């Protein structure tokens, strides 16, 4: 890019940074539950054995007593999968902090019959129960998550401003922003997977997606390229300074 005008270089760098940010903010994080029929069977038996009069216990006992458990379980999809982006998760966190409750719409669950309503209620019951049990930890993680979103956006904007004014180290906030966004996604997915597998079901997984990897890779590549340019300019200045010093000595 030696013969490319500096203004076009700036536009290209900002475009790459913007693409990196978009990939990181829109790359879906996925909730997936495998062997869901096995999980549903375990939960129905668990609630059917309870002596309390909660709605789930009453429905579970009635299902077992009527001999409908197997028929109910057969209607459960063997794999449940829900995806949401880094930015949509931010809105989910905001809603939860206001309501202190997860609702079906938040998880993109839209039951169409009584079986699906029962399973939706079961899933929401388990999630809300675990969120309440680990309330302090969840609240702390959600606060960190929301702050991380703002921090990432601000770092990318700072990087863009520094690029426009052609300042050295313009690559640093972009690298920090990309690393923070990707690192937060890794932490969130691992933490939620460990919590869900320990407290709810061993075959629940949370994962980030390839757009997030692409966004982080773009941030790293752009930062490396710009850092190399800064290093080259620094070396040229040192060489020029050394040459000028030598000329003065010769005179």
Short mmCIF file of N, CA and C in Angstrom, two decimals, residues 5-181:
data_model
loop_
_atom_site.label_atom_id
_atom_site.label_comp_id
_atom_site.label_asym_id
_atom_site.label_seq_id
_atom_site.Cartn_x
_atom_site.Cartn_y
_atom_site.Cartn_z
N UNK A 5 -2.86 6.73 -1.35
CA UNK A 5 -2.94 7.97 -0.57
C UNK A 5 -3.27 7.69 0.89
N UNK A 6 -2.72 8.52 1.77
CA UNK A 6 -2.91 8.32 3.20
C UNK A 6 -4.39 8.36 3.59
N UNK A 7 -5.17 9.21 2.92
CA UNK A 7 -6.60 9.31 3.25
C UNK A 7 -7.33 8.01 2.96
N UNK A 8 -6.97 7.33 1.86
CA UNK A 8 -7.60 6.05 1.52
C UNK A 8 -7.18 4.96 2.51
N UNK A 9 -5.94 5.03 2.96
CA UNK A 9 -5.49 4.07 3.97
C UNK A 9 -6.32 4.21 5.24
N UNK A 10 -6.56 5.46 5.64
CA UNK A 10 -7.35 5.70 6.85
C UNK A 10 -8.76 5.13 6.69
N UNK A 11 -9.37 5.37 5.53
CA UNK A 11 -10.72 4.86 5.27
C UNK A 11 -10.73 3.34 5.34
N UNK A 12 -9.71 2.72 4.75
CA UNK A 12 -9.63 1.25 4.75
C UNK A 12 -9.47 0.72 6.17
N UNK A 13 -8.59 1.33 6.94
CA UNK A 13 -8.36 0.87 8.31
C UNK A 13 -9.61 1.01 9.16
N UNK A 14 -10.29 2.15 9.02
CA UNK A 14 -11.52 2.36 9.79
C UNK A 14 -12.60 1.36 9.37
N UNK A 15 -12.67 1.06 8.07
CA UNK A 15 -13.65 0.08 7.57
C UNK A 15 -13.38 -1.30 8.16
N UNK A 16 -12.11 -1.69 8.21
CA UNK A 16 -11.75 -3.00 8.79
C UNK A 16 -12.08 -3.03 10.28
N UNK A 17 -11.78 -1.93 10.98
CA UNK A 17 -12.10 -1.85 12.41
C UNK A 17 -13.61 -1.94 12.62
N UNK A 18 -14.37 -1.25 11.77
CA UNK A 18 -15.84 -1.29 11.89
C UNK A 18 -16.37 -2.70 11.63
N UNK A 19 -15.81 -3.37 10.63
CA UNK A 19 -16.23 -4.75 10.33
C UNK A 19 -15.91 -5.67 11.50
N UNK A 20 -14.74 -5.47 12.11
CA UNK A 20 -14.36 -6.26 13.29
C UNK A 20 -15.36 -6.06 14.41
N UNK A 21 -15.73 -4.81 14.68
CA UNK A 21 -16.67 -4.51 15.75
C UNK A 21 -18.04 -5.12 15.46
N UNK A 22 -18.51 -5.00 14.22
CA UNK A 22 -19.82 -5.56 13.85
C UNK A 22 -19.83 -7.08 14.04
N UNK A 23 -18.76 -7.74 13.60
CA UNK A 23 -18.67 -9.20 13.77
C UNK A 23 -18.72 -9.60 15.24
N UNK A 24 -18.02 -8.84 16.09
CA UNK A 24 -17.98 -9.16 17.51
C UNK A 24 -19.32 -8.90 18.19
N UNK A 25 -20.02 -7.83 17.78
CA UNK A 25 -21.28 -7.49 18.43
C UNK A 25 -22.46 -8.31 17.92
N UNK A 26 -22.38 -8.78 16.68
CA UNK A 26 -23.52 -9.51 16.10
C UNK A 26 -23.28 -11.03 16.02
N UNK A 27 -22.06 -11.47 16.28
CA UNK A 27 -21.78 -12.91 16.25
C UNK A 27 -22.61 -13.62 17.32
N UNK A 28 -23.40 -14.61 16.95
CA UNK A 28 -24.30 -15.24 17.91
C UNK A 28 -23.58 -16.11 18.94
N UNK A 29 -24.08 -16.03 20.17
CA UNK A 29 -23.71 -17.00 21.20
C UNK A 29 -24.89 -17.95 21.36
N UNK A 30 -24.63 -19.23 21.42
CA UNK A 30 -25.68 -20.23 21.30
C UNK A 30 -25.86 -21.04 22.58
N UNK A 31 -27.12 -21.20 22.97
CA UNK A 31 -27.49 -22.13 24.04
C UNK A 31 -27.98 -23.41 23.38
N UNK A 32 -27.43 -24.54 23.78
CA UNK A 32 -27.80 -25.81 23.17
C UNK A 32 -27.95 -26.87 24.25
N UNK A 33 -29.03 -27.62 24.16
CA UNK A 33 -29.26 -28.72 25.08
C UNK A 33 -29.45 -30.00 24.27
N UNK A 34 -28.59 -30.98 24.50
CA UNK A 34 -28.66 -32.25 23.78
C UNK A 34 -29.39 -33.30 24.63
N UNK A 35 -29.91 -34.33 23.97
CA UNK A 35 -30.67 -35.40 24.66
C UNK A 35 -31.73 -34.79 25.57
N UNK A 36 -32.50 -33.86 25.01
CA UNK A 36 -33.50 -33.14 25.80
C UNK A 36 -34.62 -34.06 26.29
N UNK A 37 -34.88 -35.12 25.55
CA UNK A 37 -35.93 -36.06 25.99
C UNK A 37 -35.52 -36.74 27.30
N UNK A 38 -34.24 -37.07 27.40
CA UNK A 38 -33.73 -37.67 28.65
C UNK A 38 -33.87 -36.68 29.80
N UNK A 39 -33.54 -35.42 29.51
CA UNK A 39 -33.65 -34.37 30.52
C UNK A 39 -35.10 -34.18 30.96
N UNK A 40 -36.02 -34.16 29.99
CA UNK A 40 -37.44 -33.99 30.30
C UNK A 40 -37.94 -35.14 31.17
N UNK A 41 -37.51 -36.36 30.86
CA UNK A 41 -37.90 -37.53 31.65
C UNK A 41 -37.44 -37.38 33.10
N UNK A 42 -36.17 -36.97 33.28
CA UNK A 42 -35.62 -36.79 34.62
C UNK A 42 -36.38 -35.73 35.39
N UNK A 43 -36.73 -34.63 34.72
CA UNK A 43 -37.41 -33.54 35.41
C UNK A 43 -38.85 -33.91 35.78
N UNK A 44 -39.53 -34.61 34.88
CA UNK A 44 -40.90 -35.03 35.19
C UNK A 44 -40.89 -35.95 36.40
N UNK A 45 -39.98 -36.93 36.42
CA UNK A 45 -39.89 -37.85 37.56
C UNK A 45 -39.53 -37.11 38.85
N UNK A 46 -38.64 -36.13 38.72
CA UNK A 46 -38.21 -35.37 39.90
C UNK A 46 -39.37 -34.61 40.51
N UNK A 47 -40.12 -33.89 39.68
CA UNK A 47 -41.23 -33.09 40.20
C UNK A 47 -42.40 -33.97 40.63
N UNK A 48 -42.57 -35.11 39.98
CA UNK A 48 -43.66 -36.02 40.36
C UNK A 48 -43.43 -36.60 41.75
N UNK A 49 -42.17 -36.74 42.16
CA UNK A 49 -41.84 -37.30 43.47
C UNK A 49 -41.91 -36.27 44.59
N UNK A 50 -42.05 -34.99 44.24
CA UNK A 50 -42.11 -33.96 45.27
C UNK A 50 -43.49 -33.91 45.91
N UNK A 51 -43.54 -33.49 47.18
CA UNK A 51 -44.79 -33.46 47.93
C UNK A 51 -45.47 -32.10 47.93
N UNK A 52 -44.81 -31.07 47.38
CA UNK A 52 -45.41 -29.73 47.42
C UNK A 52 -46.49 -29.59 46.34
N UNK A 53 -47.14 -28.45 46.35
CA UNK A 53 -48.26 -28.21 45.44
C UNK A 53 -47.93 -27.12 44.41
N UNK A 54 -46.71 -27.10 43.95
CA UNK A 54 -46.36 -26.16 42.89
C UNK A 54 -47.01 -26.62 41.59
N UNK A 55 -47.16 -25.71 40.65
CA UNK A 55 -47.80 -26.04 39.38
C UNK A 55 -47.05 -27.16 38.66
N UNK A 56 -45.72 -27.10 38.69
CA UNK A 56 -44.94 -28.14 38.02
C UNK A 56 -45.14 -29.50 38.67
N UNK A 57 -45.15 -29.54 39.99
CA UNK A 57 -45.33 -30.81 40.69
C UNK A 57 -46.71 -31.41 40.40
N UNK A 58 -47.73 -30.56 40.40
CA UNK A 58 -49.10 -31.04 40.14
C UNK A 58 -49.21 -31.60 38.72
N UNK A 59 -48.67 -30.85 37.74
CA UNK A 59 -48.73 -31.30 36.35
C UNK A 59 -47.93 -32.58 36.16
N UNK A 60 -46.75 -32.65 36.78
CA UNK A 60 -45.89 -33.83 36.64
C UNK A 60 -46.56 -35.06 37.22
N UNK A 61 -47.16 -34.92 38.41
CA UNK A 61 -47.86 -36.07 39.02
C UNK A 61 -49.05 -36.51 38.18
N UNK A 62 -49.77 -35.54 37.65
CA UNK A 62 -50.93 -35.87 36.81
C UNK A 62 -50.49 -36.58 35.53
N UNK A 63 -49.37 -36.14 34.97
CA UNK A 63 -48.85 -36.75 33.75
C UNK A 63 -48.45 -38.20 33.98
N UNK A 64 -47.74 -38.45 35.09
CA UNK A 64 -47.31 -39.81 35.41
C UNK A 64 -48.51 -40.69 35.74
N UNK A 65 -49.45 -40.15 36.53
CA UNK A 65 -50.63 -40.93 36.93
C UNK A 65 -51.48 -41.31 35.73
N UNK A 66 -51.55 -40.45 34.74
CA UNK A 66 -52.37 -40.72 33.56
C UNK A 66 -51.63 -41.57 32.53
N UNK A 67 -50.36 -41.89 32.81
CA UNK A 67 -49.59 -42.70 31.86
C UNK A 67 -49.21 -41.95 30.59
N UNK A 68 -49.11 -40.62 30.70
CA UNK A 68 -48.83 -39.81 29.52
C UNK A 68 -47.38 -39.34 29.44
N UNK A 69 -46.57 -39.80 30.38
CA UNK A 69 -45.20 -39.30 30.42
C UNK A 69 -44.44 -39.62 29.14
N UNK A 70 -44.48 -40.86 28.69
CA UNK A 70 -43.75 -41.25 27.48
C UNK A 70 -44.25 -40.50 26.26
N UNK A 71 -45.56 -40.33 26.18
CA UNK A 71 -46.14 -39.60 25.06
C UNK A 71 -45.70 -38.14 25.07
N UNK A 72 -45.62 -37.59 26.27
CA UNK A 72 -45.18 -36.20 26.41
C UNK A 72 -43.72 -36.05 26.00
N UNK A 73 -42.90 -36.96 26.47
CA UNK A 73 -41.47 -36.88 26.19
C UNK A 73 -41.18 -37.04 24.70
N UNK A 74 -41.96 -37.89 24.03
CA UNK A 74 -41.75 -38.10 22.59
C UNK A 74 -41.94 -36.83 21.77
N UNK A 75 -42.74 -35.92 22.30
CA UNK A 75 -43.02 -34.68 21.57
C UNK A 75 -41.96 -33.60 21.82
N UNK A 76 -41.00 -33.93 22.65
CA UNK A 76 -39.92 -32.97 22.93
C UNK A 76 -38.83 -33.12 21.87
N UNK A 77 -38.40 -32.03 21.24
CA UNK A 77 -37.27 -32.13 20.31
C UNK A 77 -36.03 -32.60 21.05
N UNK A 78 -35.28 -33.51 20.44
CA UNK A 78 -34.14 -34.09 21.14
C UNK A 78 -33.01 -33.09 21.34
N UNK A 79 -33.03 -32.02 20.56
CA UNK A 79 -32.03 -30.96 20.72
C UNK A 79 -32.72 -29.61 20.73
N UNK A 80 -32.45 -28.82 21.78
CA UNK A 80 -32.96 -27.46 21.86
C UNK A 80 -31.80 -26.50 21.58
N UNK A 81 -32.07 -25.47 20.78
CA UNK A 81 -31.01 -24.55 20.40
C UNK A 81 -31.57 -23.14 20.30
N UNK A 82 -30.94 -22.20 21.03
CA UNK A 82 -31.34 -20.80 21.01
C UNK A 82 -30.09 -19.96 20.83
N UNK A 83 -30.12 -19.00 19.90
CA UNK A 83 -28.96 -18.16 19.63
C UNK A 83 -29.29 -16.69 19.85
N UNK A 84 -28.29 -15.96 20.31
CA UNK A 84 -28.44 -14.52 20.48
C UNK A 84 -27.08 -13.86 20.36
N UNK A 85 -27.05 -12.67 19.79
CA UNK A 85 -25.79 -11.99 19.57
C UNK A 85 -25.27 -11.34 20.85
N UNK A 86 -24.02 -10.89 20.80
CA UNK A 86 -23.38 -10.20 21.91
C UNK A 86 -24.21 -8.98 22.32
N UNK A 87 -24.74 -8.26 21.33
CA UNK A 87 -25.51 -7.05 21.62
C UNK A 87 -26.92 -7.38 22.07
N UNK A 88 -27.53 -8.46 21.53
CA UNK A 88 -28.87 -8.84 21.96
C UNK A 88 -28.84 -9.37 23.39
N UNK A 89 -27.71 -10.00 23.76
CA UNK A 89 -27.55 -10.45 25.13
C UNK A 89 -27.49 -9.27 26.09
N UNK A 90 -26.95 -8.15 25.60
CA UNK A 90 -26.92 -6.92 26.40
C UNK A 90 -28.36 -6.49 26.74
N UNK A 91 -29.25 -6.54 25.76
CA UNK A 91 -30.65 -6.17 25.99
C UNK A 91 -31.32 -7.17 26.95
N UNK A 92 -30.97 -8.45 26.81
CA UNK A 92 -31.52 -9.46 27.71
C UNK A 92 -31.10 -9.18 29.16
N UNK A 93 -29.83 -8.84 29.34
CA UNK A 93 -29.31 -8.53 30.68
C UNK A 93 -30.04 -7.32 31.26
N UNK A 94 -30.25 -6.30 30.43
CA UNK A 94 -30.94 -5.09 30.90
C UNK A 94 -32.36 -5.42 31.36
N UNK A 95 -33.05 -6.24 30.57
CA UNK A 95 -34.41 -6.62 30.93
C UNK A 95 -34.43 -7.43 32.22
N UNK A 96 -33.49 -8.36 32.36
CA UNK A 96 -33.47 -9.19 33.57
C UNK A 96 -33.19 -8.35 34.81
N UNK A 97 -32.28 -7.39 34.70
CA UNK A 97 -31.95 -6.55 35.85
C UNK A 97 -33.15 -5.71 36.28
N UNK A 98 -33.99 -5.33 35.34
CA UNK A 98 -35.19 -4.54 35.66
C UNK A 98 -36.29 -5.40 36.26
N UNK A 99 -36.47 -6.62 35.72
CA UNK A 99 -37.59 -7.47 36.13
C UNK A 99 -37.20 -8.53 37.15
N UNK A 100 -35.89 -8.86 37.21
CA UNK A 100 -35.41 -9.95 38.06
C UNK A 100 -36.11 -11.25 37.69
N UNK A 101 -36.36 -11.43 36.39
CA UNK A 101 -37.07 -12.62 35.93
C UNK A 101 -36.78 -12.83 34.44
N UNK A 102 -36.59 -14.10 34.08
CA UNK A 102 -36.44 -14.46 32.67
C UNK A 102 -37.80 -14.92 32.15
N UNK A 103 -38.20 -14.40 31.00
CA UNK A 103 -39.49 -14.77 30.41
C UNK A 103 -39.29 -15.53 29.11
N UNK A 104 -40.35 -16.20 28.66
CA UNK A 104 -40.26 -17.04 27.46
C UNK A 104 -39.78 -16.26 26.25
N UNK A 105 -40.27 -15.03 26.09
CA UNK A 105 -39.90 -14.21 24.95
C UNK A 105 -38.40 -13.90 24.95
N UNK A 106 -37.82 -13.77 26.14
CA UNK A 106 -36.39 -13.48 26.24
C UNK A 106 -35.54 -14.60 25.66
N UNK A 107 -36.05 -15.83 25.75
CA UNK A 107 -35.32 -17.00 25.26
C UNK A 107 -35.82 -17.47 23.90
N UNK A 108 -36.64 -16.66 23.26
CA UNK A 108 -37.20 -16.98 21.95
C UNK A 108 -38.00 -18.28 21.99
N UNK A 109 -38.68 -18.49 23.11
CA UNK A 109 -39.53 -19.67 23.26
C UNK A 109 -40.98 -19.26 23.02
N UNK A 110 -41.60 -19.91 22.04
CA UNK A 110 -42.98 -19.57 21.67
C UNK A 110 -43.80 -20.86 21.64
N UNK A 111 -44.30 -21.30 22.79
CA UNK A 111 -45.05 -22.56 22.84
C UNK A 111 -46.32 -22.51 22.01
N UNK A 112 -46.58 -23.60 21.27
CA UNK A 112 -47.75 -23.67 20.38
C UNK A 112 -48.81 -24.66 20.88
N UNK A 113 -48.45 -25.47 21.86
CA UNK A 113 -49.42 -26.40 22.41
C UNK A 113 -49.12 -26.61 23.89
N UNK A 114 -49.94 -27.42 24.55
CA UNK A 114 -49.79 -27.60 26.00
C UNK A 114 -48.49 -28.29 26.38
N UNK A 115 -48.03 -29.18 25.52
CA UNK A 115 -46.77 -29.86 25.79
C UNK A 115 -45.63 -28.85 25.79
N UNK A 116 -45.60 -28.02 24.78
CA UNK A 116 -44.55 -27.01 24.69
C UNK A 116 -44.68 -25.98 25.81
N UNK A 117 -45.91 -25.68 26.23
CA UNK A 117 -46.10 -24.77 27.35
C UNK A 117 -45.52 -25.34 28.63
N UNK A 118 -45.75 -26.63 28.83
CA UNK A 118 -45.20 -27.29 30.02
C UNK A 118 -43.68 -27.24 30.01
N UNK A 119 -43.07 -27.55 28.87
CA UNK A 119 -41.61 -27.55 28.78
C UNK A 119 -41.05 -26.14 28.92
N UNK A 120 -41.74 -25.18 28.33
CA UNK A 120 -41.30 -23.79 28.46
C UNK A 120 -41.33 -23.36 29.92
N UNK A 121 -42.41 -23.70 30.60
CA UNK A 121 -42.54 -23.36 32.01
C UNK A 121 -41.45 -24.05 32.83
N UNK A 122 -41.15 -25.30 32.46
CA UNK A 122 -40.11 -26.05 33.16
C UNK A 122 -38.74 -25.38 32.98
N UNK A 123 -38.42 -25.02 31.75
CA UNK A 123 -37.13 -24.38 31.46
C UNK A 123 -37.01 -23.05 32.21
N UNK A 124 -38.07 -22.24 32.16
CA UNK A 124 -38.05 -20.94 32.84
C UNK A 124 -37.94 -21.10 34.35
N UNK A 125 -38.63 -22.11 34.87
CA UNK A 125 -38.57 -22.37 36.31
C UNK A 125 -37.14 -22.70 36.74
N UNK A 126 -36.48 -23.57 35.99
CA UNK A 126 -35.12 -23.97 36.33
C UNK A 126 -34.14 -22.80 36.21
N UNK A 127 -34.27 -22.03 35.12
CA UNK A 127 -33.37 -20.90 34.92
C UNK A 127 -33.55 -19.85 36.00
N UNK A 128 -34.79 -19.47 36.25
CA UNK A 128 -35.05 -18.43 37.26
C UNK A 128 -34.65 -18.89 38.66
N UNK A 129 -34.85 -20.18 38.94
CA UNK A 129 -34.45 -20.71 40.25
C UNK A 129 -32.93 -20.62 40.43
N UNK A 130 -32.19 -21.03 39.40
CA UNK A 130 -30.73 -20.98 39.49
C UNK A 130 -30.22 -19.54 39.54
N UNK A 131 -30.87 -18.66 38.80
CA UNK A 131 -30.47 -17.25 38.83
C UNK A 131 -30.67 -16.67 40.22
N UNK A 132 -31.75 -17.09 40.91
CA UNK A 132 -31.99 -16.59 42.25
C UNK A 132 -31.00 -17.19 43.25
N UNK A 133 -30.69 -18.46 43.09
CA UNK A 133 -29.72 -19.11 43.98
C UNK A 133 -28.35 -18.45 43.87
N UNK A 134 -27.96 -18.12 42.64
CA UNK A 134 -26.65 -17.51 42.39
C UNK A 134 -26.80 -16.02 42.07
N UNK A 135 -27.76 -15.38 42.75
CA UNK A 135 -28.13 -14.00 42.43
C UNK A 135 -26.94 -13.04 42.45
N UNK A 136 -26.16 -13.07 43.52
CA UNK A 136 -25.04 -12.11 43.65
C UNK A 136 -24.00 -12.30 42.56
N UNK A 137 -23.66 -13.55 42.29
CA UNK A 137 -22.67 -13.84 41.23
C UNK A 137 -23.21 -13.42 39.87
N UNK A 138 -24.47 -13.75 39.61
CA UNK A 138 -25.08 -13.41 38.32
C UNK A 138 -25.13 -11.90 38.12
N UNK A 139 -25.54 -11.18 39.17
CA UNK A 139 -25.62 -9.72 39.08
C UNK A 139 -24.25 -9.11 38.79
N UNK A 140 -23.23 -9.63 39.46
CA UNK A 140 -21.87 -9.11 39.25
C UNK A 140 -21.40 -9.37 37.82
N UNK A 141 -21.66 -10.55 37.31
CA UNK A 141 -21.26 -10.90 35.95
C UNK A 141 -22.01 -10.05 34.94
N UNK A 142 -23.30 -9.82 35.17
CA UNK A 142 -24.09 -9.01 34.25
C UNK A 142 -23.60 -7.57 34.21
N UNK A 143 -23.21 -7.03 35.38
CA UNK A 143 -22.69 -5.67 35.41
C UNK A 143 -21.39 -5.59 34.62
N UNK A 144 -20.52 -6.56 34.83
CA UNK A 144 -19.25 -6.61 34.10
C UNK A 144 -19.51 -6.72 32.61
N UNK A 145 -20.49 -7.53 32.25
CA UNK A 145 -20.81 -7.73 30.83
C UNK A 145 -21.28 -6.43 30.19
N UNK A 146 -22.20 -5.72 30.85
CA UNK A 146 -22.71 -4.46 30.30
C UNK A 146 -21.60 -3.43 30.17
N UNK A 147 -20.74 -3.33 31.18
CA UNK A 147 -19.62 -2.40 31.11
C UNK A 147 -18.67 -2.77 29.98
N UNK A 148 -18.50 -4.07 29.76
CA UNK A 148 -17.59 -4.51 28.70
C UNK A 148 -18.08 -4.10 27.33
N UNK A 149 -19.41 -4.12 27.12
CA UNK A 149 -19.97 -3.72 25.83
C UNK A 149 -19.65 -2.25 25.56
N UNK A 150 -19.89 -1.40 26.55
CA UNK A 150 -19.59 0.03 26.40
C UNK A 150 -18.10 0.26 26.21
N UNK A 151 -17.29 -0.47 26.97
CA UNK A 151 -15.85 -0.30 26.88
C UNK A 151 -15.34 -0.67 25.49
N UNK A 152 -15.87 -1.76 24.93
CA UNK A 152 -15.46 -2.20 23.59
C UNK A 152 -15.80 -1.14 22.55
N UNK A 153 -17.03 -0.63 22.59
CA UNK A 153 -17.45 0.39 21.62
C UNK A 153 -16.60 1.65 21.74
N UNK A 154 -16.35 2.08 22.97
CA UNK A 154 -15.54 3.29 23.20
C UNK A 154 -14.11 3.09 22.70
N UNK A 155 -13.54 1.92 22.95
CA UNK A 155 -12.16 1.66 22.49
C UNK A 155 -12.08 1.69 20.97
N UNK A 156 -13.06 1.10 20.30
CA UNK A 156 -13.05 1.13 18.83
C UNK A 156 -13.22 2.56 18.31
N UNK A 157 -14.10 3.34 18.95
CA UNK A 157 -14.27 4.73 18.53
C UNK A 157 -12.98 5.53 18.75
N UNK A 158 -12.32 5.28 19.87
CA UNK A 158 -11.05 5.94 20.14
C UNK A 158 -10.02 5.58 19.08
N UNK A 159 -9.98 4.29 18.71
CA UNK A 159 -9.06 3.85 17.67
C UNK A 159 -9.34 4.55 16.34
N UNK A 160 -10.63 4.71 16.00
CA UNK A 160 -11.00 5.38 14.75
C UNK A 160 -10.57 6.84 14.76
N UNK A 161 -10.78 7.51 15.90
CA UNK A 161 -10.37 8.92 16.01
C UNK A 161 -8.85 9.06 15.87
N UNK A 162 -8.12 8.16 16.50
CA UNK A 162 -6.66 8.20 16.41
C UNK A 162 -6.18 7.93 14.98
N UNK A 163 -6.88 7.06 14.28
CA UNK A 163 -6.54 6.79 12.87
C UNK A 163 -6.76 8.05 12.03
N UNK A 164 -7.89 8.72 12.26
CA UNK A 164 -8.21 9.93 11.49
C UNK A 164 -7.13 10.99 11.65
N UNK A 165 -6.65 11.14 12.90
CA UNK A 165 -5.63 12.15 13.16
C UNK A 165 -4.20 11.59 13.05
N UNK A 166 -4.12 10.37 12.55
CA UNK A 166 -2.84 9.69 12.28
C UNK A 166 -1.90 9.75 13.48
N UNK A 167 -2.41 9.31 14.62
CA UNK A 167 -1.61 9.24 15.83
C UNK A 167 -0.98 7.86 15.97
N UNK A 168 0.18 7.86 16.58
CA UNK A 168 0.81 6.57 16.86
C UNK A 168 -0.02 5.82 17.90
N UNK A 169 0.12 4.52 17.88
CA UNK A 169 -0.60 3.62 18.79
C UNK A 169 -2.11 3.65 18.56
N UNK A 170 -2.55 4.07 17.37
CA UNK A 170 -3.99 4.03 17.05
C UNK A 170 -4.50 2.59 17.07
N UNK A 171 -3.60 1.65 16.85
CA UNK A 171 -3.97 0.24 16.82
C UNK A 171 -4.25 -0.33 18.21
N UNK A 172 -3.69 0.31 19.24
CA UNK A 172 -3.78 -0.27 20.59
C UNK A 172 -5.21 -0.36 21.10
N UNK A 173 -6.03 0.71 21.06
CA UNK A 173 -7.42 0.56 21.54
C UNK A 173 -8.23 -0.44 20.74
N UNK A 174 -7.94 -0.58 19.45
CA UNK A 174 -8.65 -1.57 18.63
C UNK A 174 -8.30 -2.98 19.09
N UNK A 175 -7.03 -3.21 19.33
CA UNK A 175 -6.59 -4.53 19.82
C UNK A 175 -7.19 -4.82 21.20
N UNK A 176 -7.18 -3.81 22.07
CA UNK A 176 -7.75 -4.00 23.41
C UNK A 176 -9.26 -4.23 23.33
N UNK A 177 -9.95 -3.49 22.45
CA UNK A 177 -11.39 -3.66 22.30
C UNK A 177 -11.76 -5.03 21.75
N UNK A 178 -11.03 -5.46 20.72
CA UNK A 178 -11.29 -6.79 20.16
C UNK A 178 -11.00 -7.89 21.16
N UNK A 179 -9.90 -7.75 21.89
CA UNK A 179 -9.55 -8.75 22.89
C UNK A 179 -10.56 -8.79 24.03
N UNK A 180 -11.04 -7.61 24.46
CA UNK A 180 -12.02 -7.55 25.55
C UNK A 180 -13.34 -8.20 25.13
N UNK A 181 -13.80 -7.90 23.92
CA UNK A 181 -15.08 -8.45 23.45
C UNK A 181 -14.99 -9.97 23.31
#
